[in-house]
PDB file of C-alpha atoms in Angstrom:
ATOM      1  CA  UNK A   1      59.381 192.198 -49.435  1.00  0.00           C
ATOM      2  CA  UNK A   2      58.592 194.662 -52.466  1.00  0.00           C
ATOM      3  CA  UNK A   3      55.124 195.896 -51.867  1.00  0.00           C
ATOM      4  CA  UNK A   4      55.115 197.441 -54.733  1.00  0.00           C
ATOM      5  CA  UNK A   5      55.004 193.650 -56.204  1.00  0.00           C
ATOM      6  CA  UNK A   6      51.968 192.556 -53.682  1.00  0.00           C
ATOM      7  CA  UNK A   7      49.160 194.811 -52.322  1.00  0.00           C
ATOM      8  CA  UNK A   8      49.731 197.833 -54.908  1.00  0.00           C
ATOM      9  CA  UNK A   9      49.819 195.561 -57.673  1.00  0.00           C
ATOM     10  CA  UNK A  10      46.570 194.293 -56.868  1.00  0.00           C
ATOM     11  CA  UNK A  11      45.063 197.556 -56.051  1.00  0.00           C
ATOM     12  CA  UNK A  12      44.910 199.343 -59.607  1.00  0.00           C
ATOM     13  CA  UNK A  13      43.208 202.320 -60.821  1.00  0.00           C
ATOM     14  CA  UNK A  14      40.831 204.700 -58.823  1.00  0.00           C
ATOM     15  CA  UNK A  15      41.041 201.776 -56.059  1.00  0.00           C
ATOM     16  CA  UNK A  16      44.586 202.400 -55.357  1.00  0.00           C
ATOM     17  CA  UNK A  17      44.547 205.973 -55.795  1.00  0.00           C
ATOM     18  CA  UNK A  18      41.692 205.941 -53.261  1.00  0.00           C
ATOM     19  CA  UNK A  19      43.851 203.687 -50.813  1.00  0.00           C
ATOM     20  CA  UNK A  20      46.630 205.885 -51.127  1.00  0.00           C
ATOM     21  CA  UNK A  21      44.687 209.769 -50.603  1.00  0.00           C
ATOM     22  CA  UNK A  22      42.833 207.831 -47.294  1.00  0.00           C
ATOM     23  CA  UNK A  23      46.018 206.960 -45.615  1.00  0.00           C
ATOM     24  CA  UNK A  24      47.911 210.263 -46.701  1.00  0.00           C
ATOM     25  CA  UNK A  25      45.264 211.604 -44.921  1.00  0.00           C
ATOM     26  CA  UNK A  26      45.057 209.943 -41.881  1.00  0.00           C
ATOM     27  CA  UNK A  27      48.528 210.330 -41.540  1.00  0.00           C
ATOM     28  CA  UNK A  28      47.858 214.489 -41.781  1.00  0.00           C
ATOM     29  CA  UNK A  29      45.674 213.919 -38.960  1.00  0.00           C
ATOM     30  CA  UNK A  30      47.737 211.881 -36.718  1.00  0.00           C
ATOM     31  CA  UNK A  31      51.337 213.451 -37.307  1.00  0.00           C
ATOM     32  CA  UNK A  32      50.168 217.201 -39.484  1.00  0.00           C
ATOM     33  CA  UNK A  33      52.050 218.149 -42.377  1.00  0.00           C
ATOM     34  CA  UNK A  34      55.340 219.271 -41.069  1.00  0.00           C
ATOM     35  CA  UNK A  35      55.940 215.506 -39.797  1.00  0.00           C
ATOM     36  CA  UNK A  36      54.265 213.227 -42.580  1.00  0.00           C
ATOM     37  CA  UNK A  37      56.768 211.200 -44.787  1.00  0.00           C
ATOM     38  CA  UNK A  38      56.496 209.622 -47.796  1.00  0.00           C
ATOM     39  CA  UNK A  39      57.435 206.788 -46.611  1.00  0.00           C
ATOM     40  CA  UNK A  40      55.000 206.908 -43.983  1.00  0.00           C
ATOM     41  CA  UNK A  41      52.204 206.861 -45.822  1.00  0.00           C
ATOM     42  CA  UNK A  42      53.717 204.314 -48.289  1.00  0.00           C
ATOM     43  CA  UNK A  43      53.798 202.181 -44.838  1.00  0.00           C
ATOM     44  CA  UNK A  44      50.070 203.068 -43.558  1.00  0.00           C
ATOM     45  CA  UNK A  45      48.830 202.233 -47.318  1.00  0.00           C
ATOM     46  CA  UNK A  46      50.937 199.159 -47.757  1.00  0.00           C
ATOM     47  CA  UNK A  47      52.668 199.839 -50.953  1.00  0.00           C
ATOM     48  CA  UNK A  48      56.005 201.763 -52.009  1.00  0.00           C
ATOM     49  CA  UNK A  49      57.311 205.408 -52.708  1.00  0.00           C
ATOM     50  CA  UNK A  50      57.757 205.202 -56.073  1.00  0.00           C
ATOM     51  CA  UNK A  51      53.701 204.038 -56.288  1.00  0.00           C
ATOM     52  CA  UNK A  52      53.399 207.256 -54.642  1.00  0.00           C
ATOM     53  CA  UNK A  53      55.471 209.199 -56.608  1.00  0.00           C
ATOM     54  CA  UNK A  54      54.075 208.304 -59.821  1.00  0.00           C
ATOM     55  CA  UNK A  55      51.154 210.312 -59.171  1.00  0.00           C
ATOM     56  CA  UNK A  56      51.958 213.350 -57.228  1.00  0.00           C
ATOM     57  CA  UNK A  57      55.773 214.728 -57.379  1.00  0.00           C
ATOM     58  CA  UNK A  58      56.087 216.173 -53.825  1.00  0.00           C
ATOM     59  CA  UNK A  59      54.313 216.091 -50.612  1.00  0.00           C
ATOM     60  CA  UNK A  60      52.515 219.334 -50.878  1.00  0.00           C
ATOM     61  CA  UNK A  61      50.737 217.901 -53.853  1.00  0.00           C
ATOM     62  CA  UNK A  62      49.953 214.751 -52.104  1.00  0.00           C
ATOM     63  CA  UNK A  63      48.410 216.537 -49.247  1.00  0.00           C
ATOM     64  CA  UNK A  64      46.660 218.768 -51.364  1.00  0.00           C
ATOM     65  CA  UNK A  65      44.850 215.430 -53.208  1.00  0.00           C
ATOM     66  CA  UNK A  66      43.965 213.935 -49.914  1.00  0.00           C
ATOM     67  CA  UNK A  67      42.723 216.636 -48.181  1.00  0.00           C
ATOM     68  CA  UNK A  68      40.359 216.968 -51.584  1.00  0.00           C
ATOM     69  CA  UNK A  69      39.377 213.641 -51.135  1.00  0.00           C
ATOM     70  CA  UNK A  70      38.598 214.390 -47.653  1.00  0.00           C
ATOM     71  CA  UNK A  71      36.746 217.137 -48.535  1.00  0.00           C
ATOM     72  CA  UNK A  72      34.596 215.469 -51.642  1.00  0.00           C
ATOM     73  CA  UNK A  73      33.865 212.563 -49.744  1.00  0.00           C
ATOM     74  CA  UNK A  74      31.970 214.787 -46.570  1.00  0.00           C
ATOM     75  CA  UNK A  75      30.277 216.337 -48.984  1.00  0.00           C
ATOM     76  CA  UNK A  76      26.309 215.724 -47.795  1.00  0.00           C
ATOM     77  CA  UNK A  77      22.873 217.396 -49.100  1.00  0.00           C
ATOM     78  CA  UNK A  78      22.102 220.589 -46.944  1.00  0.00           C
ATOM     79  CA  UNK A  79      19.611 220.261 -44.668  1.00  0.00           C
ATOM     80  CA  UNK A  80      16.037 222.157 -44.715  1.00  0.00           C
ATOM     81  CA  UNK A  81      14.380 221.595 -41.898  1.00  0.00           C
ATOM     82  CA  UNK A  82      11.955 224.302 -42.851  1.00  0.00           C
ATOM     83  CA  UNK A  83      13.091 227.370 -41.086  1.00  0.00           C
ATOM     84  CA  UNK A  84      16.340 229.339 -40.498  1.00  0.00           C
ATOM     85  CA  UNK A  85      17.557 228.514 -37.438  1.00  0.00           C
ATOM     86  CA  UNK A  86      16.842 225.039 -37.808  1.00  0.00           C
ATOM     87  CA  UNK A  87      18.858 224.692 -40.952  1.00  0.00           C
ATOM     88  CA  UNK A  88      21.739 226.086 -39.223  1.00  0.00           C
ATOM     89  CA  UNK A  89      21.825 224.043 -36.239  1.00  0.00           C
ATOM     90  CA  UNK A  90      21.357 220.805 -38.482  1.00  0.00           C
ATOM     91  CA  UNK A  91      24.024 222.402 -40.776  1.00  0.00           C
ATOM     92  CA  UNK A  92      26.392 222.656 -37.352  1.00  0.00           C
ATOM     93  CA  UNK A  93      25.860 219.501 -35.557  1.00  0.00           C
ATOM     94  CA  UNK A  94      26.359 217.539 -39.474  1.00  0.00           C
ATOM     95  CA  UNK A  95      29.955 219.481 -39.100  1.00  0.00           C
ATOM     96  CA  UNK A  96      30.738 218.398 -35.805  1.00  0.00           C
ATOM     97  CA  UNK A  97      30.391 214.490 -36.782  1.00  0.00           C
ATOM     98  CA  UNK A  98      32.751 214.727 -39.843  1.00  0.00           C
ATOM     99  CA  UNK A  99      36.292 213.725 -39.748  1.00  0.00           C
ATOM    100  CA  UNK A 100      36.997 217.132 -41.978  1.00  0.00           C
ATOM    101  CA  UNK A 101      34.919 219.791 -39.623  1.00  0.00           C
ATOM    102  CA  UNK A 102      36.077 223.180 -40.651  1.00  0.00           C
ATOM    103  CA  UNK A 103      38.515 225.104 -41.927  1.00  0.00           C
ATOM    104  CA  UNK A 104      39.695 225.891 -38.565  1.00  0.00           C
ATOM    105  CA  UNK A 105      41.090 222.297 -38.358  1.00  0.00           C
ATOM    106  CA  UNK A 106      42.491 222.328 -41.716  1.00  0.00           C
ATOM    107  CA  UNK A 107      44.593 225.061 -40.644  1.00  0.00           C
ATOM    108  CA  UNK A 108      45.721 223.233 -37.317  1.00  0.00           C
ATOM    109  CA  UNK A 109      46.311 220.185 -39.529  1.00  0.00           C
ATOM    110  CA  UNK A 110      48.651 222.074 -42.612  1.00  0.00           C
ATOM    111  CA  UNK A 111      49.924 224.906 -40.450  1.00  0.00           C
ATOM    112  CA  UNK A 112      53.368 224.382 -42.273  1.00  0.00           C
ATOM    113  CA  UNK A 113      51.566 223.197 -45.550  1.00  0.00           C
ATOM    114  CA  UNK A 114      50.201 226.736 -45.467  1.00  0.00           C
ATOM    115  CA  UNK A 115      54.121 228.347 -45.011  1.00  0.00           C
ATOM    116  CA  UNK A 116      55.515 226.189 -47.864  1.00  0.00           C
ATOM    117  CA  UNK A 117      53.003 226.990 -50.565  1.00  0.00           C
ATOM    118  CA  UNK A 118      52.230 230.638 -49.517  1.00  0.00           C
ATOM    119  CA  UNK A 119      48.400 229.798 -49.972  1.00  0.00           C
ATOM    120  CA  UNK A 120      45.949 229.918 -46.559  1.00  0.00           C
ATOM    121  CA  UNK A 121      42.952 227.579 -45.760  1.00  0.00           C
ATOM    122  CA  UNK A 122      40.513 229.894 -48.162  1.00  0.00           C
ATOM    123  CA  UNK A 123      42.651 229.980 -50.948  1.00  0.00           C
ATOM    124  CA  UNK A 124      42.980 225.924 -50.611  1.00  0.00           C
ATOM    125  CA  UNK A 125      39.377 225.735 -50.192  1.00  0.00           C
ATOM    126  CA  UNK A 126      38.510 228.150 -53.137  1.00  0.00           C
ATOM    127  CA  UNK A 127      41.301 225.769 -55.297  1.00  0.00           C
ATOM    128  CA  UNK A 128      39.482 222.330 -53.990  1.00  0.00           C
ATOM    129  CA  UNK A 129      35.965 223.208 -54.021  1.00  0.00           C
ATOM    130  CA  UNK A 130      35.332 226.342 -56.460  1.00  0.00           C
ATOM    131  CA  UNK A 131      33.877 229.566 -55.907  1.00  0.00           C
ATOM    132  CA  UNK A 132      30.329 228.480 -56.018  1.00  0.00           C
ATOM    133  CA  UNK A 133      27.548 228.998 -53.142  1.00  0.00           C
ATOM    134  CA  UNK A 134      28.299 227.189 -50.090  1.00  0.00           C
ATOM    135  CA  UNK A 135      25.898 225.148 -47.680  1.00  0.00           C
ATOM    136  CA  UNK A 136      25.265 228.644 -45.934  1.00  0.00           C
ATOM    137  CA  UNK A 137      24.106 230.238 -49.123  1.00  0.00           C
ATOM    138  CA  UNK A 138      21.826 228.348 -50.092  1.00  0.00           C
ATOM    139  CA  UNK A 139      20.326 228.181 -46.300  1.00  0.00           C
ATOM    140  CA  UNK A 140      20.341 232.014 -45.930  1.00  0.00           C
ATOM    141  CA  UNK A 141      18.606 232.160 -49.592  1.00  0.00           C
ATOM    142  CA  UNK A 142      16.003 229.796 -48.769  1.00  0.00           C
ATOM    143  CA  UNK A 143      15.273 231.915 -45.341  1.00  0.00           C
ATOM    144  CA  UNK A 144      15.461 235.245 -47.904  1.00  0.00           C
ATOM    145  CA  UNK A 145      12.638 233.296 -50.173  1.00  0.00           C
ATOM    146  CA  UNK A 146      10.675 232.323 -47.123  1.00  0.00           C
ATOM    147  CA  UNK A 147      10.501 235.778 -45.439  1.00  0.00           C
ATOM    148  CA  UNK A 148      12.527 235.047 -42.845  1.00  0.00           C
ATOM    149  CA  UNK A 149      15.323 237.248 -43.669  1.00  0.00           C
ATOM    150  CA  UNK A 150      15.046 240.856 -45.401  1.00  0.00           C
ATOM    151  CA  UNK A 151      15.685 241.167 -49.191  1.00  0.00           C
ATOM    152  CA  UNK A 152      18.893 243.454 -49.073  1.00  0.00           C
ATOM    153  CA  UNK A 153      20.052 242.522 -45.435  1.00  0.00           C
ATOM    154  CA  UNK A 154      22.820 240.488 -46.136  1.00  0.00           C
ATOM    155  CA  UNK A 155      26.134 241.286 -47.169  1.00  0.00           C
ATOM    156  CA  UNK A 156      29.627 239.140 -47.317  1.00  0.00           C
ATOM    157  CA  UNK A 157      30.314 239.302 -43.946  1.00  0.00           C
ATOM    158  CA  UNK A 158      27.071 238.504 -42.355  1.00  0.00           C
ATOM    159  CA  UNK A 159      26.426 235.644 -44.751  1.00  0.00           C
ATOM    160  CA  UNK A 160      29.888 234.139 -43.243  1.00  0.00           C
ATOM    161  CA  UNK A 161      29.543 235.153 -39.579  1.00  0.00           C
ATOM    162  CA  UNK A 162      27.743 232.030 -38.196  1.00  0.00           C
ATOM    163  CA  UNK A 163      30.059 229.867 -39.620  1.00  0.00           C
ATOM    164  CA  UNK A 164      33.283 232.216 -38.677  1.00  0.00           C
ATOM    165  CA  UNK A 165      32.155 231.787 -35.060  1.00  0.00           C
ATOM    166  CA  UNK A 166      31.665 228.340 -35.291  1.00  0.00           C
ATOM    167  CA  UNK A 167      34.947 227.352 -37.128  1.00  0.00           C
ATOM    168  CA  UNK A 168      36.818 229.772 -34.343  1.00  0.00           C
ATOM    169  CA  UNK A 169      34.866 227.740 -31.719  1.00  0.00           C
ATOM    170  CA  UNK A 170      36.523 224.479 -33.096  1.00  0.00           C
ATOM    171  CA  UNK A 171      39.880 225.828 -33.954  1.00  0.00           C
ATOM    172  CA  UNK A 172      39.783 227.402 -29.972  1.00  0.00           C
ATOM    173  CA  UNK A 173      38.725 223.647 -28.559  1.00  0.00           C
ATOM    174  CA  UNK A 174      39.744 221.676 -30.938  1.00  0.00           C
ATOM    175  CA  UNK A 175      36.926 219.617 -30.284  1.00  0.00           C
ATOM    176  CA  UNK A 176      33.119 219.371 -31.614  1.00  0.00           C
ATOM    177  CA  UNK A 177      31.394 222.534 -31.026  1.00  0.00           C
ATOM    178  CA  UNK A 178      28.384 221.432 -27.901  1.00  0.00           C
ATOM    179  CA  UNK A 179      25.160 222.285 -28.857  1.00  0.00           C
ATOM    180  CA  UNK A 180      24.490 225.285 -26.031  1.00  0.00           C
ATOM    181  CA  UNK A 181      27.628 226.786 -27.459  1.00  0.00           C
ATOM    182  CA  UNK A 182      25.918 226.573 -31.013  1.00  0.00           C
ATOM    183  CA  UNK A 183      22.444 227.697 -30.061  1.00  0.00           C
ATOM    184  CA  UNK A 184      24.267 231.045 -28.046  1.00  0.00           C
ATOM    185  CA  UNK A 185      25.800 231.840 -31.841  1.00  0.00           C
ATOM    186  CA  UNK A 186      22.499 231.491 -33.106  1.00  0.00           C
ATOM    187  CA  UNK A 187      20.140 232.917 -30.701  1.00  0.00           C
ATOM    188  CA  UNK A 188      22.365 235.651 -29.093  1.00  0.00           C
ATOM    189  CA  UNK A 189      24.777 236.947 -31.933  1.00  0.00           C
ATOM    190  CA  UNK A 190      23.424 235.553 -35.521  1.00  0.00           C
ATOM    191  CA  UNK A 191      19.800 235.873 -35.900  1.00  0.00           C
ATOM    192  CA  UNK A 192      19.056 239.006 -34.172  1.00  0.00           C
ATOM    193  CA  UNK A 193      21.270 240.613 -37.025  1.00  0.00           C
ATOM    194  CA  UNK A 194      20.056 238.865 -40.446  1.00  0.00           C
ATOM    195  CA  UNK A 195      16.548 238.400 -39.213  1.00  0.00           C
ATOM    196  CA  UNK A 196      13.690 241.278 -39.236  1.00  0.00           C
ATOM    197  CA  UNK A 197      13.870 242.202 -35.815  1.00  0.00           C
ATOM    198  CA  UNK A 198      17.723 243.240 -36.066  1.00  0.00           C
ATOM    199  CA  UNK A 199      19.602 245.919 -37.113  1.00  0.00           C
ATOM    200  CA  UNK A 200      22.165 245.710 -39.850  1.00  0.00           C
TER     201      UNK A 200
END
């Protein structure tokens, strides 16, 4: 049977490309990049290699696109729930029901992806998504505009540190991060530094 000649061909455009980047990477989560074939996601999307191969010239590439797509498509408006904290835990818990939750997973998923290309899970998330301000920036710049943080108070490595703990949480469990675990980031580490009754 060519597939190439059935489902592919009646799969065209951003459809197929689509069908292709969803089952490249659900085969990334099931098997991780050292293990995923070609082939095998030719079989999971139900088409042929060279379908594959017409669009991205090696498997790094490939992965690269789907995890991308993966990314894109968990993209979701940032919460405000009207004050810090709350933000964050909304922020947190949206994470922890996505199929892509941090970039602690990523890096469990492309461990040998990582080795290959010589990048890390930053550099491939700089490359994917850009440089711009992150969900946590525009959170922690809401709190600065609502007085809940200090003009001043934040530098790089506070702005990350919620998240840090979070994604090292995940990456530790591999599992979603439980809600007493998020609050004791929060309550006991996080917001007694950025907030005003902390010390920097």
């Amino acid at each position: 049977m060519n597939l190439e000649d059935g489902s592919a061909r009646r799969r065209r455009g951003a459809v197929l490309e689509a069908a292709l980047l969803e089952a490249a990477w659900q085969e990334l989560c099931d098997v991780g990049y050292g293990a995923l074939t070609i082939d095998a996601v030719a079989q999971r999307a139900q088409t042929s290699r060279p379908v594959i191969y017409r669009r991205w010239a090696t498997k790094a590439e490939l992965v690269r696109a789907a995890v991308e797509h993966a990314l894109r498509r968990e993209e979701a408006e940032v919460p405000d729930t009207g004050s810090l904290r709350g933000d964050l835990v909304a922020t947190m818990r949206l994470a922890n029901g996505r199929t892509v939750t941090s970039a602690a997973m990523l890096t469990y998923y492309l461990g040998s992806y990582f080795q290959e290309t010589g990048t890390s899970p930053t550099v491939l998330r700089t490359v994917i998504l850009g440089d711009g301000p992150t969900a946590i920036d525009v959170i922690l710049d809401r709190a600065v505009e609502r007085g809940e943080i200090p003009r001043g108070r934040l530098t790089p490595r506070l702005r990350s540190l919620a998240f840090d703990l979070y994604r090292h949480e995940a990456l530790m469990t591999l599992a979603p991060v439980p809600d007493a675990v998020i609050e004791e980031i929060l309550d006991e580490v996080f917001l007694p530094l950025v907030t005003t009754g902390g010390e920097a």
